[in-house]
Short mmCIF file of C-alpha atoms in Angstrom, two decimals:
data_model
loop_
_atom_site.label_atom_id
_atom_site.label_comp_id
_atom_site.label_asym_id
_atom_site.label_seq_id
_atom_site.Cartn_x
_atom_site.Cartn_y
_atom_site.Cartn_z
CA UNK A 184 120.74 99.40 131.38
CA UNK A 185 117.75 101.67 130.74
CA UNK A 186 116.98 101.92 126.96
CA UNK A 187 117.09 105.37 125.17
CA UNK A 188 114.81 105.89 122.32
CA UNK A 189 116.35 108.55 120.06
CA UNK A 190 115.98 108.60 116.29
CA UNK A 191 117.74 110.96 113.93
CA UNK A 192 116.50 111.04 110.25
CA UNK A 193 115.95 113.98 107.80
CA UNK A 194 112.28 114.54 106.55
CA UNK A 195 111.04 112.54 103.80
CA UNK A 196 107.94 112.54 101.63
CA UNK A 197 105.77 109.60 101.20
CA UNK A 198 103.38 109.31 97.94
CA UNK A 199 100.44 107.39 98.98
CA UNK A 200 98.30 105.44 96.64
CA UNK A 201 94.88 107.16 96.23
CA UNK A 202 95.31 110.04 98.28
CA UNK A 203 97.60 113.17 98.65
CA UNK A 204 101.22 112.91 99.59
CA UNK A 205 101.93 112.92 103.26
CA UNK A 206 105.28 114.14 104.80
CA UNK A 207 106.88 112.48 107.77
CA UNK A 208 109.76 113.46 109.94
CA UNK A 209 111.69 112.58 112.91
CA UNK A 210 113.79 114.93 114.76
CA UNK A 211 116.29 114.46 117.56
CA UNK A 212 113.92 115.35 120.46
CA UNK A 213 111.41 112.78 119.46
CA UNK A 214 109.26 111.58 116.57
CA UNK A 215 106.95 113.61 114.18
CA UNK A 216 104.48 112.38 111.53
CA UNK A 217 102.87 115.04 109.19
CA UNK A 218 99.58 113.99 107.61
CA UNK A 219 96.11 115.20 106.48
CA UNK A 220 92.69 113.69 107.06
CA UNK A 221 92.02 111.20 104.01
CA UNK A 222 88.44 110.18 104.91
CA UNK A 223 85.97 110.27 107.71
CA UNK A 224 83.69 107.42 108.32
CA UNK A 225 79.87 107.94 109.65
CA UNK A 226 81.12 107.85 113.27
CA UNK A 227 83.48 110.57 112.76
CA UNK A 228 86.70 108.52 112.89
CA UNK A 229 89.25 110.14 110.78
CA UNK A 230 91.75 108.02 108.62
CA UNK A 231 94.90 109.72 107.78
CA UNK A 232 97.12 110.08 104.66
CA UNK A 233 99.84 107.85 106.11
CA UNK A 234 99.99 104.10 106.34
CA UNK A 235 100.59 102.07 109.53
CA UNK A 236 103.79 100.63 108.07
CA UNK A 237 105.09 104.33 107.75
CA UNK A 238 103.81 105.38 111.02
CA UNK A 239 105.38 102.38 112.81
CA UNK A 240 108.80 102.85 111.08
CA UNK A 241 109.04 106.22 112.29
CA UNK A 242 109.14 104.93 115.84
CA UNK A 243 105.36 105.19 117.05
CA UNK A 244 103.98 101.78 118.52
CA UNK A 245 101.04 100.64 120.46
CA UNK A 246 101.53 101.92 124.27
CA UNK A 247 103.14 105.31 123.28
CA UNK A 248 101.74 108.71 124.30
CA UNK A 249 101.35 111.49 121.35
CA UNK A 250 100.50 114.93 120.96
CA UNK A 251 98.48 115.73 118.28
CA UNK A 252 97.38 118.80 116.28
CA UNK A 253 94.41 118.55 113.88
CA UNK A 254 94.28 121.97 112.40
CA UNK A 255 93.96 124.18 115.45
CA UNK A 256 92.70 121.48 117.56
CA UNK A 257 95.39 120.13 119.89
CA UNK A 258 95.21 117.18 122.23
CA UNK A 259 97.04 114.10 123.82
CA UNK A 260 96.16 110.77 122.96
CA UNK A 261 97.63 107.28 123.25
CA UNK A 262 98.62 105.22 120.31
CA UNK A 263 96.28 101.96 120.39
CA UNK A 264 94.88 99.15 118.19
CA UNK A 265 91.27 99.07 119.52
CA UNK A 266 88.78 101.79 120.57
CA UNK A 267 88.31 99.77 123.58
CA UNK A 268 92.10 100.57 124.72
CA UNK A 269 90.77 103.89 125.95
CA UNK A 270 87.79 104.69 128.15
CA UNK A 271 84.61 106.22 126.64
CA UNK A 272 84.99 109.82 125.37
CA UNK A 273 88.82 109.64 125.34
CA UNK A 274 91.02 110.29 122.29
CA UNK A 275 93.41 107.61 120.45
CA UNK A 276 95.48 107.31 117.62
CA UNK A 277 94.22 103.86 116.12
CA UNK A 278 96.54 101.41 114.17
CA UNK A 279 94.36 98.98 112.45
CA UNK A 280 94.28 96.89 109.02
CA UNK A 281 97.27 99.11 107.72
CA UNK A 282 95.66 102.47 108.31
CA UNK A 283 96.30 105.21 110.85
CA UNK A 284 93.07 106.88 112.46
CA UNK A 285 92.24 109.29 115.07
CA UNK A 286 89.15 108.84 116.86
CA UNK A 287 87.05 108.99 120.22
CA UNK A 288 86.03 106.04 121.88
CA UNK A 289 82.31 106.08 121.72
CA UNK A 290 82.50 109.52 120.39
CA UNK A 291 82.70 111.60 116.93
CA UNK A 292 86.21 113.10 116.61
CA UNK A 293 85.35 114.82 113.39
CA UNK A 294 82.42 116.91 114.98
CA UNK A 295 84.44 117.50 118.28
CA UNK A 296 87.63 118.74 116.44
CA UNK A 297 86.14 120.45 113.57
CA UNK A 298 88.21 118.28 111.13
CA UNK A 299 87.31 117.67 107.69
CA UNK A 300 89.07 115.99 104.64
CA UNK A 301 92.27 117.58 104.02
CA UNK A 302 92.69 118.98 107.35
CA UNK A 303 96.45 118.86 108.44
CA UNK A 304 97.43 116.58 111.22
CA UNK A 305 100.73 116.53 113.03
CA UNK A 306 101.46 113.80 115.65
CA UNK A 307 104.43 114.15 117.96
CA UNK A 308 105.71 111.39 120.31
CA UNK A 309 105.28 112.65 123.79
CA UNK A 310 106.11 109.91 126.15
CA UNK A 311 107.42 106.22 124.89
CA UNK A 312 105.66 103.61 126.16
CA UNK A 313 103.64 106.04 128.51
CA UNK A 314 100.32 104.21 128.09
CA UNK A 315 101.65 100.90 127.78
CA UNK A 316 100.65 99.31 131.05
CA UNK A 317 97.09 100.50 130.23
CA UNK A 318 97.22 99.32 126.86
CA UNK A 319 98.31 95.87 127.77
CA UNK A 320 95.60 95.50 130.43
CA UNK A 321 92.86 96.40 127.80
CA UNK A 322 93.99 94.10 125.00
CA UNK A 323 90.86 92.57 123.69
CA UNK A 324 90.95 89.55 121.19
CA UNK A 325 88.11 87.46 119.78
CA UNK A 326 87.83 84.52 117.52
CA UNK A 327 85.46 84.32 114.61
CA UNK A 328 85.41 80.68 114.94
CA UNK A 329 82.41 79.15 116.75
CA UNK A 330 84.37 76.17 117.96
CA UNK A 331 86.36 78.35 120.23
CA UNK A 332 83.35 79.20 122.27
CA UNK A 333 81.28 77.26 124.83
CA UNK A 334 77.86 77.72 123.21
CA UNK A 335 76.04 79.17 120.39
CA UNK A 336 74.80 81.70 123.02
CA UNK A 337 78.26 82.72 124.01
CA UNK A 338 79.44 83.06 120.46
CA UNK A 339 76.49 85.46 119.57
CA UNK A 340 76.55 87.15 122.74
CA UNK A 341 73.07 86.31 123.15
CA UNK A 342 71.19 86.50 126.53
CA UNK A 343 68.16 87.26 128.41
CA UNK A 344 68.63 90.41 130.41
CA UNK A 345 68.14 89.44 134.07
CA UNK A 346 68.22 92.51 136.13
CA UNK A 347 65.98 94.47 138.60
CA UNK A 348 62.30 93.92 137.99
CA UNK A 349 62.60 92.88 134.25
CA UNK A 350 60.48 89.93 133.78
CA UNK A 351 62.10 86.51 132.86
CA UNK A 352 62.45 85.97 129.16
CA UNK A 353 61.10 89.51 128.48
CA UNK A 354 64.31 91.31 127.14
CA UNK A 355 67.18 90.07 125.33
CA UNK A 356 70.32 91.27 123.63
CA UNK A 357 72.72 89.97 121.24
CA UNK A 358 75.11 90.64 118.09
CA UNK A 359 73.47 91.66 114.84
CA UNK A 360 71.90 88.98 112.94
CA UNK A 361 72.09 91.05 109.73
CA UNK A 362 75.86 91.74 110.11
CA UNK A 363 76.98 89.06 107.54
CA UNK A 364 79.81 87.88 109.66
CA UNK A 365 80.12 84.46 111.26
CA UNK A 366 78.21 85.16 114.21
CA UNK A 367 74.91 86.60 112.42
CA UNK A 368 73.53 83.20 111.50
CA UNK A 369 73.46 82.16 115.17
CA UNK A 370 72.09 85.34 116.36
CA UNK A 371 69.38 84.79 113.94
CA UNK A 372 68.63 81.17 114.99
CA UNK A 373 68.47 82.17 118.56
CA UNK A 374 66.27 85.19 118.28
CA UNK A 375 63.75 82.86 116.46
CA UNK A 376 64.28 80.14 119.24
CA UNK A 377 63.39 82.84 121.95
CA UNK A 378 60.22 83.80 120.09
CA UNK A 379 61.59 87.56 119.81
CA UNK A 380 58.66 89.67 118.51
CA UNK A 381 60.05 93.12 118.55
CA UNK A 382 63.51 94.15 118.05
CA UNK A 383 65.34 97.58 118.55
CA UNK A 384 68.01 97.72 116.05
CA UNK A 385 70.56 100.27 117.21
CA UNK A 386 72.99 99.72 114.26
CA UNK A 387 71.37 99.49 110.78
CA UNK A 388 69.14 101.76 108.42
CA UNK A 389 66.16 100.06 107.24
CA UNK A 390 67.84 100.40 103.55
CA UNK A 391 71.07 99.02 104.95
CA UNK A 392 69.25 96.00 106.65
CA UNK A 393 67.51 94.88 103.52
CA UNK A 394 70.87 93.45 102.15
CA UNK A 395 70.87 90.66 104.41
CA UNK A 396 67.22 89.95 104.94
CA UNK A 397 67.58 86.79 102.75
CA UNK A 398 70.14 85.54 105.31
CA UNK A 399 67.91 86.17 108.46
CA UNK A 400 64.27 85.11 107.37
CA UNK A 401 62.89 85.24 110.74
CA UNK A 402 64.34 88.61 111.57
CA UNK A 403 63.02 89.87 108.15
CA UNK A 404 59.61 88.79 108.94
CA UNK A 405 59.52 90.67 112.06
CA UNK A 406 60.45 93.74 109.97
CA UNK A 407 57.78 92.98 107.36
CA UNK A 408 55.25 93.25 110.22
CA UNK A 409 56.58 96.39 111.42
CA UNK A 410 57.96 94.89 114.34
CA UNK A 411 61.69 96.34 114.22
CA UNK A 412 62.72 99.89 114.21
CA UNK A 413 66.09 100.74 112.61
CA UNK A 414 67.70 103.55 114.20
CA UNK A 415 71.33 103.60 112.50
CA UNK A 416 73.04 105.20 115.57
CA UNK A 417 76.24 106.63 116.03
CA UNK A 418 78.54 105.74 119.12
CA UNK A 419 78.78 108.96 120.92
CA UNK A 420 76.05 109.01 123.72
CA UNK A 421 76.16 112.70 123.98
CA UNK A 422 75.49 113.62 120.31
CA UNK A 423 72.19 115.20 119.70
CA UNK A 424 71.60 112.56 116.83
CA UNK A 425 72.22 109.50 119.13
CA UNK A 426 69.94 111.06 121.95
CA UNK A 427 67.18 111.73 119.11
CA UNK A 428 67.38 108.24 117.83
CA UNK A 429 67.49 106.77 121.48
CA UNK A 430 64.28 109.04 122.24
CA UNK A 431 62.71 107.24 118.79
CA UNK A 432 63.60 103.77 119.93
CA UNK A 433 62.44 103.91 123.47
CA UNK A 434 58.90 105.39 122.41
CA UNK A 435 58.77 102.84 119.70
CA UNK A 436 59.29 100.17 122.62
CA UNK A 437 56.92 101.63 124.68
CA UNK A 438 54.23 101.74 122.20
CA UNK A 439 54.80 97.98 121.30
CA UNK A 440 53.67 95.89 124.10
CA UNK A 441 54.43 92.95 122.09
CA UNK A 442 57.39 91.07 123.68
CA UNK A 443 59.84 89.51 123.80
CA UNK A 444 62.14 92.26 122.99
CA UNK A 445 65.48 92.26 121.79
CA UNK A 446 68.09 95.25 121.82
CA UNK A 447 71.15 94.89 119.61
CA UNK A 448 73.63 96.82 117.63
CA UNK A 449 76.51 94.91 115.79
CA UNK A 450 78.38 93.29 118.56
CA UNK A 451 75.77 93.96 121.32
CA UNK A 452 78.48 95.33 123.81
CA UNK A 453 78.68 99.19 123.40
CA UNK A 454 75.41 100.82 122.13
CA UNK A 455 73.32 97.87 123.15
CA UNK A 456 75.15 97.74 126.54
CA UNK A 457 74.30 101.42 127.14
CA UNK A 458 70.74 101.20 126.11
CA UNK A 459 70.23 98.11 128.22
CA UNK A 460 71.91 99.64 131.16
CA UNK A 461 69.33 102.55 130.92
CA UNK A 462 66.51 99.99 130.92
CA UNK A 463 67.91 97.94 133.72
CA UNK A 464 68.42 101.05 135.92
CA UNK A 465 64.79 102.15 135.04
CA UNK A 466 63.59 98.77 136.12
CA UNK A 467 65.44 98.64 139.54
CA UNK A 468 68.53 97.07 139.08
CA UNK A 469 71.58 97.65 141.28
CA UNK A 470 74.78 98.97 139.87
CA UNK A 471 76.38 95.47 140.44
CA UNK A 472 73.55 93.96 138.33
CA UNK A 473 74.07 96.62 135.52
CA UNK A 474 77.70 96.10 135.64
CA UNK A 475 77.63 92.39 135.38
CA UNK A 476 75.15 92.27 132.46
CA UNK A 477 77.39 95.01 130.62
CA UNK A 478 80.63 92.88 131.40
CA UNK A 479 78.98 89.65 130.31
CA UNK A 480 79.58 90.88 126.57
CA UNK A 481 83.33 91.12 127.33
CA UNK A 482 83.30 87.72 128.99
CA UNK A 483 81.64 86.27 126.01
CA UNK A 484 83.59 87.63 123.43
CA UNK A 485 87.00 88.21 125.06
CA UNK A 486 87.37 85.95 127.98
CA UNK A 487 87.54 89.10 130.49
CA UNK A 488 87.40 87.34 133.76
CA UNK A 489 85.55 88.71 136.83
CA UNK A 490 87.95 89.78 139.53
CA UNK A 491 90.60 90.77 137.54
CA UNK A 492 91.80 94.37 137.24
CA UNK A 493 91.03 94.45 133.39
CA UNK A 494 87.29 93.50 134.20
CA UNK A 495 86.98 96.42 136.78
CA UNK A 496 88.56 98.65 134.33
CA UNK A 497 86.14 98.15 131.62
CA UNK A 498 83.17 97.66 133.78
CA UNK A 499 83.71 100.92 135.11
CA UNK A 500 83.09 102.23 131.75
CA UNK A 501 79.28 101.68 132.27
CA UNK A 502 79.14 103.06 135.56
CA UNK A 503 81.22 106.21 134.73
CA UNK A 504 78.56 106.61 131.81
CA UNK A 505 75.57 106.58 134.45
CA UNK A 506 77.57 109.10 136.47
CA UNK A 507 77.99 111.09 133.48
CA UNK A 508 74.30 111.57 132.81
CA UNK A 509 74.21 112.72 136.50
CA UNK A 510 76.34 115.67 135.74
CA UNK A 511 79.36 113.95 137.05
CA UNK A 512 77.56 113.51 140.55
CA UNK A 513 77.91 109.79 142.33
CA UNK A 514 75.56 107.35 141.31
CA UNK A 515 74.40 104.58 143.96
CA UNK A 516 71.87 101.80 144.13
CA UNK A 517 69.45 103.97 145.74
CA UNK A 518 69.49 106.79 143.10
CA UNK A 519 70.30 105.16 139.80
CA UNK A 520 66.63 104.63 138.71
CA UNK A 521 65.98 108.18 139.58
CA UNK A 522 68.91 109.56 137.65
CA UNK A 523 68.02 107.46 134.41
CA UNK A 524 64.52 108.67 134.74
CA UNK A 525 65.49 112.33 134.98
CA UNK A 526 67.92 111.82 131.92
CA UNK A 527 65.22 110.28 129.84
CA UNK A 528 62.70 113.07 130.61
CA UNK A 529 65.08 116.02 130.48
CA UNK A 530 67.88 115.11 128.00
CA UNK A 531 66.06 112.27 125.92
CA UNK A 532 62.76 114.06 126.10
CA UNK A 533 60.30 111.16 127.21
CA UNK A 534 57.21 112.04 129.02
CA UNK A 535 56.26 110.61 132.41
CA UNK A 536 53.61 108.60 130.57
CA UNK A 537 56.12 107.13 128.10
CA UNK A 538 58.43 106.37 130.84
CA UNK A 539 55.82 104.55 132.72
CA UNK A 540 54.64 102.66 129.69
CA UNK A 541 58.37 101.64 129.06
CA UNK A 542 58.41 100.28 132.64
CA UNK A 543 55.01 98.49 131.96
CA UNK A 544 56.11 96.57 128.75
CA UNK A 545 59.40 95.31 130.50
CA UNK A 546 58.00 94.12 133.85
#
């Protein structure tokens, strides 16, 4: 028998600790929650004045499709638990750590929607389990226990980038040795063993990094010699701030012919995945090579297996990102290098000479 989802309750008011009260209500045509923006993080993700428990009690759960009004900005979004539950650039309602937030995967929701602290938010159930199949396919879980992984390299998501004409042991990627988590000491050790001489740190500011220098002496010594650039990038690849910092990072790399290099963010999979994909394409990598390197992070962290529907769904994210910088037009093995070079010149602002220097330090 087909289950019918129908809830009848009257509106109730919830007083939330440390923030203004939020009103939640359900009506016979579905489920409805009313709240406001409580806070906005540096990436533009917006936490709401309603707890995860209250939201779930109303009848919302991961895999549902919702319709949202954030001030005057309206859109559909699935209820999820991870940013990666949706494609890059897509909206989501995220349930995590007892909180409810509204976000764009690899984007800045506050900037896109115009939301600010105190902006009203209404969430209505649009379709029960309407996103459930996609949600289940995308579930990614990782362990913080080194013993659950095959090697230090897999645990730290550390590896040499082997694609196109990039010289062997010239370019590396990993998680953040300054993150202060279980993986950071392994990344520090592997960076030292590889003899890394220049680091492109996509995640930290110089000030924020200093808090962990005592835990990563090799990396700290690189920084002391001026061989680390700290970019503190957001996660929206199309933001002007991201593009400006991408410019600075690539120029820095082109001017420091002191490899091997490492490009990392916090996990080494999203921002680092994008930047490394650009470098790989610039050096003649095929789309399959780019996708394989991007997906190795997901194999390392989450055990995603090649040949599965989940693998291809996630792997297409990086291919779609390359298509996006080509104005939505198809990208192939034959044109991907030119597409990236054109993007670096016309959007990022590198000169032909800087692009040539970038290729030279990698090949």
